[in-house]
Amino acid sequence: MRTFDEAAEKVRALLFNGTLRPGDRLPAERELSVLLGISRPALREALRALETGGLLEMRPGKYGGTFITGGKASVVSGAMSDLLRLGSVSIAELFEARQWIQGALVRAAVERLTDEQIDALEQNVNEAEAAHNEGRFADRIRINVEFHNMLAEGSANTVAAIVVRGLTQAWQALMAEVGSDQVSGGITYRRELLRALRARDEEGAARALSKILRTSEALYKELAKRRAQDLIGSTVAAPVAPALTRATTRAKPAVDPATAPRKRAAAGTDSTAPARRRTRSG
């Protein structure tokens, strides 16, 4: 194990054994390095890694320092989004996971959502419809993504809500890559889902959510296909860059007029005969 990995594990131990709690400020660097028995450079690297992982927060200023956070769900969300962009996760896998996970969550949400939370979901759908009608498609995307996060939070399970937020952020990254539809068909299915939630109808809610996800999957598969075709077309049609042309074309040596006759003479009669014949015919 690398030195900074060992340092990070020692800092984690302070967090997980209750020595430090969310909101606490870490001791000064010198004091902490002595406490943990590690070098200050290794400690700095460990703290940066833990900050990236969402366990620590660096605050500047007079009352700043390094503070313990409660953990950041965005770390999970960002990782899922990166996997999709890198191609490690396919669109089919993303939506299959959403069907499994959100399909189970919506059943719990039917029982656990309060009337106020359902009202908030309905307000979200109204806002999405207004954004569509006004041509504010970027706003509509943001609102639609938040609909699924709100629905997951209605399950009253923090872990499940974090997982869904990771899935929806990956979906949002997909939309940024391939574009989004500009039709309002999803609104109809969302309103169907709202009716099932108000009726506390688990099966109806699960069916409505499945329609939303299946429609969305088909759409984004098609958009991704078009995007790939556009990229291939633009690559084929694009002219070869001048720098690339220069790099792949053999350069012709420059000929010095003063030495050209000597070179032809040295080359023998084969190179000069055509020139003499052209002169006589002219």
XYZ file of N, CA, C and O in Angstrom, residues 32-172:
564
model
N -1.709 16.876 13.364
C -2.316 15.651 12.850
C -1.264 14.669 12.337
O -1.391 13.455 12.532
N -0.197 15.185 11.733
C 0.858 14.294 11.236
C 1.559 13.589 12.396
O 1.899 12.409 12.296
N 1.745 14.306 13.506
C 2.360 13.681 14.686
C 1.404 12.662 15.294
O 1.803 11.553 15.675
N 0.115 13.027 15.382
C -0.898 12.147 15.962
C -0.986 10.824 15.208
O -1.084 9.749 15.809
N -0.911 10.897 13.866
C -1.064 9.698 13.047
C 0.264 9.017 12.738
O 0.285 7.910 12.198
N 1.381 9.699 13.052
C 2.689 9.115 12.794
C 3.013 9.011 11.319
O 3.607 8.014 10.882
N 2.616 10.021 10.547
C 2.878 10.024 9.106
C 3.510 11.354 8.716
O 3.400 12.350 9.446
N 4.177 11.372 7.575
C 4.822 12.602 7.128
C 3.778 13.618 6.660
O 2.674 13.241 6.246
N 4.148 14.880 6.700
C 3.218 15.922 6.278
C 2.901 15.855 4.780
O 1.742 16.039 4.397
N 3.881 15.567 3.905
C 3.528 15.431 2.484
C 2.518 14.310 2.234
O 1.588 14.459 1.450
N 2.706 13.168 2.923
C 1.758 12.058 2.764
C 0.386 12.444 3.299
O -0.652 12.089 2.713
N 0.359 13.184 4.390
C -0.903 13.632 4.961
C -1.636 14.559 3.998
O -2.844 14.439 3.800
N -0.897 15.494 3.398
C -1.534 16.432 2.454
C -2.179 15.682 1.292
O -3.303 15.975 0.882
N -1.449 14.709 0.769
C -1.978 13.938 -0.358
C -3.210 13.145 0.070
O -4.189 13.044 -0.682
N -3.186 12.600 1.263
C -4.324 11.837 1.766
C -5.545 12.740 1.942
O -6.666 12.358 1.605
N -5.326 13.941 2.460
C -6.446 14.862 2.669
C -7.068 15.289 1.342
O -8.290 15.427 1.227
N -6.227 15.487 0.312
C -6.763 15.839 -1.006
C -7.617 14.696 -1.563
O -8.673 14.921 -2.149
N -7.146 13.459 -1.373
C -7.911 12.303 -1.850
C -9.243 12.184 -1.122
O -10.279 11.897 -1.737
N -9.246 12.427 0.180
C -10.480 12.342 0.961
C -11.434 13.482 0.619
O -12.658 13.320 0.674
N -10.886 14.628 0.256
C -11.738 15.734 -0.188
C -12.421 15.368 -1.507
O -13.630 15.592 -1.675
N -11.664 14.790 -2.430
C -12.233 14.353 -3.701
C -13.308 13.302 -3.477
O -14.322 13.267 -4.179
N -13.090 12.445 -2.488
C -14.062 11.403 -2.172
C -15.280 11.896 -1.414
O -16.203 11.115 -1.155
N -15.294 13.185 -1.052
C -16.471 13.762 -0.410
C -16.514 13.655 1.099
O -17.511 14.032 1.717
N -15.434 13.169 1.722
C -15.435 13.033 3.183
C -14.938 14.290 3.885
O -15.256 14.506 5.061
N -14.160 15.090 3.182
C -13.609 16.306 3.770
C -13.955 17.507 2.910
O -14.206 17.393 1.715
N -13.942 18.665 3.544
C -14.198 19.923 2.834
C -13.172 20.951 3.288
O -12.992 21.165 4.489
N -12.489 21.547 2.333
C -11.505 22.579 2.644
C -12.181 23.955 2.579
O -12.755 24.306 1.548
N -12.113 24.692 3.692
C -12.737 26.021 3.731
C -11.656 27.079 3.919
O -10.846 26.980 4.848
N -11.655 28.078 3.047
C -10.639 29.129 3.164
C -11.037 30.167 4.214
O -12.145 30.130 4.762
N -10.140 31.085 4.475
C -10.457 32.208 5.356
C -9.972 32.041 6.783
O -9.403 31.009 7.169
N -10.231 33.085 7.556
C -9.768 33.138 8.943
C -10.285 31.972 9.769
O -9.577 31.420 10.624
N -11.554 31.616 9.545
C -12.158 30.533 10.318
C -12.248 29.240 9.486
O -13.058 28.362 9.778
N -11.412 29.161 8.459
C -11.420 27.997 7.595
C -10.601 26.850 8.154
O -10.209 26.850 9.316
N -10.340 25.903 7.306
C -9.598 24.707 7.696
C -10.167 23.508 6.965
O -10.887 23.642 5.967
N -9.867 22.330 7.462
C -10.368 21.096 6.866
C -11.444 20.523 7.766
O -11.189 20.237 8.945
N -12.650 20.365 7.221
C -13.803 19.937 8.017
C -14.342 18.595 7.525
O -14.255 18.256 6.338
N -14.923 17.853 8.471
C -15.561 16.584 8.150
C -16.934 16.871 7.566
O -17.699 17.660 8.117
N -17.266 16.226 6.452
C -18.597 16.384 5.870
C -19.447 15.167 6.235
O -18.956 14.191 6.813
N -20.695 15.226 5.868
C -21.569 14.075 6.066
C -21.526 13.122 4.890
O -22.353 12.215 4.784
N -20.544 13.315 4.000
C -20.494 12.518 2.768
C -21.288 13.211 1.683
O -22.236 13.950 1.961
N -20.900 13.014 0.440
C -21.558 13.682 -0.679
C -22.079 12.649 -1.668
O -21.324 11.868 -2.231
N -23.399 12.678 -1.881
C -24.000 11.763 -2.855
C -23.512 12.056 -4.261
O -23.511 11.183 -5.129
N -23.072 13.292 -4.505
C -22.625 13.670 -5.848
C -21.410 12.866 -6.289
O -21.140 12.734 -7.480
N -20.648 12.316 -5.321
C -19.490 11.490 -5.674
C -19.969 10.240 -6.406
O -19.411 9.834 -7.427
N -21.027 9.607 -5.885
C -21.608 8.425 -6.542
C -22.185 8.824 -7.892
O -21.984 8.148 -8.911
N -22.897 9.946 -7.919
C -23.527 10.404 -9.156
C -22.485 10.691 -10.220
O -22.636 10.306 -11.383
N -21.420 11.370 -9.828
C -20.379 11.713 -10.785
C -19.697 10.481 -11.347
O -19.379 10.415 -12.539
N -19.478 9.479 -10.509
C -18.836 8.247 -10.969
C -19.700 7.530 -11.999
O -19.209 7.048 -13.020
N -20.993 7.464 -11.754
C -21.900 6.814 -12.693
C -21.918 7.547 -14.027
O -21.892 6.949 -15.102
N -21.946 8.868 -13.955
C -21.945 9.690 -15.164
C -20.672 9.472 -15.972
O -20.705 9.341 -17.203
N -19.533 9.398 -15.296
C -18.253 9.183 -15.977
C -18.221 7.821 -16.670
O -17.709 7.692 -17.786
N -18.762 6.797 -16.017
C -18.774 5.460 -16.606
C -19.572 5.439 -17.903
O -19.189 4.790 -18.881
N -20.683 6.166 -17.932
C -21.499 6.222 -19.141
C -20.763 6.945 -20.253
O -20.720 6.490 -21.400
N -20.126 8.071 -19.926
C -19.381 8.828 -20.936
C -18.221 8.021 -21.513
O -17.911 8.121 -22.698
N -17.581 7.222 -20.668
C -16.424 6.440 -21.104
C -16.827 5.185 -21.864
O -15.979 4.491 -22.419
N -18.113 4.884 -21.879
C -18.572 3.691 -22.577
C -18.485 2.425 -21.747
O -18.731 1.327 -22.256
N -18.139 2.544 -20.472
C -18.088 1.371 -19.603
C -19.489 0.894 -19.236
O -19.674 -0.247 -18.809
N -20.467 1.785 -19.372
C -21.866 1.459 -19.122
C -22.644 1.826 -20.380
O -22.462 2.913 -20.935
N -23.493 0.920 -20.857
C -24.270 1.186 -22.070
C -25.611 1.834 -21.717
O -26.062 1.793 -20.565
N -26.249 2.404 -22.730
C -27.580 2.994 -22.532
C -28.563 1.918 -22.077
O -29.383 2.136 -21.177
N -28.467 0.733 -22.690
C -29.371 -0.362 -22.318
C -29.194 -0.743 -20.849
O -30.170 -0.969 -20.125
N -27.943 -0.818 -20.397
C -27.681 -1.165 -18.996
C -28.200 -0.087 -18.054
O -28.755 -0.395 -16.984
N -28.017 1.165 -18.441
C -28.492 2.267 -17.604
C -29.999 2.175 -17.399
O -30.489 2.242 -16.264
N -30.735 1.983 -18.489
C -32.196 1.964 -18.364
C -32.708 0.666 -17.764
O -33.747 0.656 -17.097
N -31.981 -0.431 -17.976
C -32.378 -1.674 -17.313
C -32.260 -1.514 -15.797
O -33.160 -1.917 -15.046
N -31.161 -0.905 -15.354
C -30.981 -0.667 -13.919
C -32.064 0.266 -13.389
O -32.581 0.066 -12.280
N -32.398 1.274 -14.182
C -33.457 2.194 -13.747
C -34.793 1.467 -13.614
O -35.561 1.734 -12.676
N -35.089 0.553 -14.552
C -36.339 -0.215 -14.454
C -36.365 -1.028 -13.170
O -37.379 -1.049 -12.458
N -35.260 -1.702 -12.885
C -35.213 -2.541 -11.684
C -35.345 -1.709 -10.414
O -36.167 -2.000 -9.545
N -34.483 -0.706 -10.310
C -34.379 0.043 -9.046
C -35.563 0.978 -8.862
O -36.220 0.967 -7.804
N -35.858 1.782 -9.865
C -36.968 2.726 -9.710
C -38.309 2.006 -9.695
O -39.261 2.481 -9.063
N -38.383 0.861 -10.375
C -39.629 0.093 -10.337
C -39.954 -0.391 -8.935
O -41.117 -0.408 -8.518
N -38.902 -0.788 -8.189
C -39.115 -1.206 -6.797
C -39.403 -0.004 -5.907
O -40.270 -0.053 -5.016
N -38.690 1.093 -6.158
C -38.849 2.277 -5.316
C -40.238 2.899 -5.442
O -40.780 3.412 -4.462
N -40.788 2.868 -6.654
C -42.079 3.525 -6.825
C -43.162 2.812 -6.015
O -44.125 3.443 -5.545
N -43.000 1.519 -5.815
C -43.974 0.787 -4.993
C -43.893 1.243 -3.536
O -44.919 1.398 -2.858
N -42.660 1.448 -3.062
C -42.507 1.967 -1.703
C -43.026 3.391 -1.607
O -43.638 3.779 -0.605
N -42.789 4.169 -2.668
C -43.230 5.566 -2.666
C -44.747 5.667 -2.595
O -45.285 6.592 -1.979
N -45.438 4.728 -3.227
C -46.907 4.738 -3.179
C -47.390 4.726 -1.736
O -48.350 5.416 -1.364
N -46.712 3.951 -0.899
C -47.118 3.842 0.507
C -46.598 5.001 1.353
O -47.273 5.434 2.290
N -45.419 5.515 1.012
C -44.735 6.439 1.915
C -44.850 7.918 1.536
O -44.634 8.780 2.396
N -45.131 8.205 0.272
C -45.258 9.617 -0.116
C -46.391 10.286 0.649
O -47.482 9.730 0.793
N -46.137 11.499 1.105
C -47.204 12.283 1.731
C -47.986 13.004 0.639
O -47.532 13.126 -0.504
N -49.161 13.474 0.992
C -49.966 14.232 0.027
C -49.209 15.478 -0.434
O -49.288 15.871 -1.603
N -48.448 16.092 0.472
C -47.678 17.288 0.117
C -46.589 16.955 -0.901
O -46.329 17.740 -1.817
N -45.971 15.794 -0.744
C -44.946 15.392 -1.703
C -45.545 15.099 -3.076
O -44.947 15.414 -4.106
N -46.736 14.509 -3.092
C -47.401 14.262 -4.378
C -47.779 15.585 -5.032
O -47.658 15.760 -6.250
N -48.218 16.547 -4.209
C -48.523 17.891 -4.739
C -47.268 18.510 -5.367
O -47.343 19.154 -6.425
N -46.127 18.313 -4.716
C -44.874 18.863 -5.243
C -44.504 18.197 -6.567
O -44.012 18.857 -7.496
N -44.753 16.893 -6.683
C -44.499 16.197 -7.939
C -45.408 16.730 -9.046
O -44.981 16.914 -10.191
N -46.655 16.992 -8.698
C -47.583 17.535 -9.702
C -47.148 18.931 -10.136
O -47.221 19.276 -11.321
N -46.669 19.733 -9.197
C -46.157 21.050 -9.535
C -44.956 20.938 -10.472
O -44.805 21.718 -11.417
N -44.121 19.942 -10.224
C -42.967 19.697 -11.083
C -43.416 19.394 -12.519
O -42.850 19.927 -13.487
N -44.432 18.554 -12.669
C -44.933 18.209 -14.002
C -45.518 19.445 -14.684
O -45.319 19.661 -15.888
N -46.237 20.269 -13.920
C -46.793 21.509 -14.487
C -45.679 22.427 -14.993
O -45.787 23.042 -16.063
N -44.606 22.508 -14.222
C -43.471 23.357 -14.616
C -42.794 22.804 -15.867
O -42.370 23.568 -16.749
N -42.690 21.482 -15.942
C -42.077 20.866 -17.130
C -42.918 21.137 -18.369
O -42.385 21.439 -19.449
N -44.218 21.044 -18.229
C -45.111 21.299 -19.362
C -45.020 22.752 -19.805
O -44.974 23.056 -21.005
N -44.971 23.671 -18.836
C -44.840 25.096 -19.163
C -43.513 25.364 -19.868
O -43.455 26.115 -20.854
N -42.451 24.742 -19.384
C -41.139 24.934 -20.008
C -41.139 24.423 -21.442
O -40.563 25.046 -22.341
N -41.826 23.295 -21.671
C -41.918 22.766 -23.029
C -42.687 23.727 -23.941
O -42.241 24.034 -25.052
N -43.827 24.178 -23.474
C -44.664 25.061 -24.288
C -43.966 26.380 -24.615
O -44.223 26.981 -25.662
N -43.094 26.820 -23.730
C -42.382 28.092 -23.930
C -41.036 27.901 -24.628
O -40.296 28.868 -24.815
N -40.733 26.651 -25.003
C -39.484 26.398 -25.705
C -38.254 26.426 -24.822
O -37.132 26.523 -25.331
N -38.426 26.317 -23.511
C -37.284 26.308 -22.591
C -36.857 24.858 -22.334
O -37.075 24.297 -21.278
N -36.239 24.252 -23.351
C -35.957 22.821 -23.289
C -34.898 22.475 -22.252
O -34.945 21.409 -21.648
N -33.932 23.354 -22.050
C -32.913 23.083 -21.024
C -33.557 23.046 -19.640
O -33.232 22.189 -18.805
N -34.487 23.965 -19.389
C -35.203 23.962 -18.112
C -36.047 22.704 -17.976
O -36.132 22.114 -16.892
N -36.686 22.299 -19.077
C -37.538 21.112 -19.018
C -36.729 19.867 -18.673
O -37.166 19.023 -17.890
N -35.531 19.749 -19.233
C -34.668 18.603 -18.921
C -34.343 18.577 -17.429
O -34.456 17.553 -16.762
N -33.936 19.741 -16.921
C -33.588 19.831 -15.491
C -34.783 19.451 -14.619
O -34.645 18.698 -13.641
N -35.957 19.937 -14.972
C -37.167 19.668 -14.188
C -37.544 18.189 -14.259
O -37.924 17.569 -13.253
N -37.418 17.585 -15.455
C -37.757 16.167 -15.607
C -36.814 15.278 -14.790
O -37.247 14.287 -14.190
N -35.541 15.613 -14.790
C -34.585 14.844 -13.993
C -34.940 14.934 -12.511
O -34.924 13.941 -11.780
N -35.290 16.134 -12.083
C -35.622 16.328 -10.671
C -36.890 15.560 -10.281
O -37.034 15.138 -9.129
N -37.804 15.350 -11.221
C -39.011 14.569 -10.950
C -38.637 13.190 -10.415
O -39.185 12.719 -9.417
N -37.685 12.538 -11.079
C -37.286 11.188 -10.671
C -36.559 11.208 -9.323
O -36.727 10.286 -8.514
N -35.776 12.252 -9.086
C -35.101 12.356 -7.787
C -36.111 12.566 -6.658
O -35.980 11.973 -5.587
N -37.105 13.409 -6.906
C -38.147 13.648 -5.896
C -38.937 12.374 -5.613
O -39.270 12.071 -4.461
N -39.226 11.617 -6.680
C -39.966 10.373 -6.513
C -39.165 9.382 -5.674
O -39.707 8.715 -4.784
N -37.853 9.312 -5.915
C -36.993 8.407 -5.141
C -36.925 8.826 -3.682
O -36.938 7.979 -2.778
N -36.841 10.125 -3.448
C -36.805 10.613 -2.067
C -38.100 10.278 -1.336
O -38.105 10.105 -0.108
N -39.186 10.144 -2.094
C -40.468 9.774 -1.491
C -40.488 8.363 -0.946
O -41.383 7.997 -0.177
N -39.484 7.549 -1.323
C -39.408 6.189 -0.785
C -38.920 6.199 0.659
O -38.979 5.180 1.345
N -38.398 7.362 1.108
C -37.897 7.509 2.481
C -36.733 6.570 2.770
O -36.569 6.101 3.895
N -35.931 6.292 1.745
C -34.740 5.458 1.912
C -33.561 6.233 1.330
O -33.466 6.421 0.115
N -32.668 6.673 2.204
C -31.561 7.539 1.783
C -30.648 6.854 0.780
O -30.223 7.459 -0.216
N -30.325 5.578 1.033
C -29.430 4.852 0.119
C -30.053 4.753 -1.262
O -29.398 5.008 -2.290
N -31.324 4.398 -1.319
C -32.009 4.267 -2.600
C -32.059 5.603 -3.332
O -31.864 5.669 -4.551
N -32.308 6.674 -2.597
C -32.367 7.999 -3.220
C -31.014 8.399 -3.798
O -30.937 9.010 -4.871
N -29.923 8.042 -3.113
C -28.577 8.348 -3.615
C -28.300 7.569 -4.897
O -27.758 8.103 -5.871
N -28.689 6.299 -4.911
C -28.471 5.474 -6.102
C -29.238 6.035 -7.290
O -28.712 6.153 -8.402
N -30.493 6.400 -7.071
C -31.310 6.949 -8.155
C -30.727 8.272 -8.645
O -30.705 8.549 -9.850
N -30.235 9.080 -7.728
C -29.633 10.353 -8.150
C -28.413 10.080 -9.046
O -28.166 10.815 -10.003
N -27.656 9.026 -8.727
C -26.542 8.659 -9.589
C -27.013 8.243 -10.974
O -26.433 8.625 -11.994
N -28.097 7.477 -11.027
C -28.644 7.042 -12.310
C -29.195 8.210 -13.115
O -28.987 8.292 -14.332
N -29.895 9.114 -12.447
C -30.481 10.237 -13.183
C -29.411 11.232 -13.639
O -29.552 11.865 -14.683
N -28.328 11.347 -12.864
C -27.249 12.231 -13.310
C -26.559 11.638 -14.534
O -26.152 12.368 -15.444
N -26.430 10.323 -14.569
C -25.879 9.675 -15.760
C -26.794 9.894 -16.951
O -26.334 10.133 -18.079
N -28.084 9.822 -16.721
C -29.077 10.098 -17.774
C -28.927 11.537 -18.265
O -28.980 11.816 -19.468
N -28.730 12.466 -17.337
C -28.552 13.866 -17.706
C -27.279 14.047 -18.545
O -27.261 14.825 -19.509
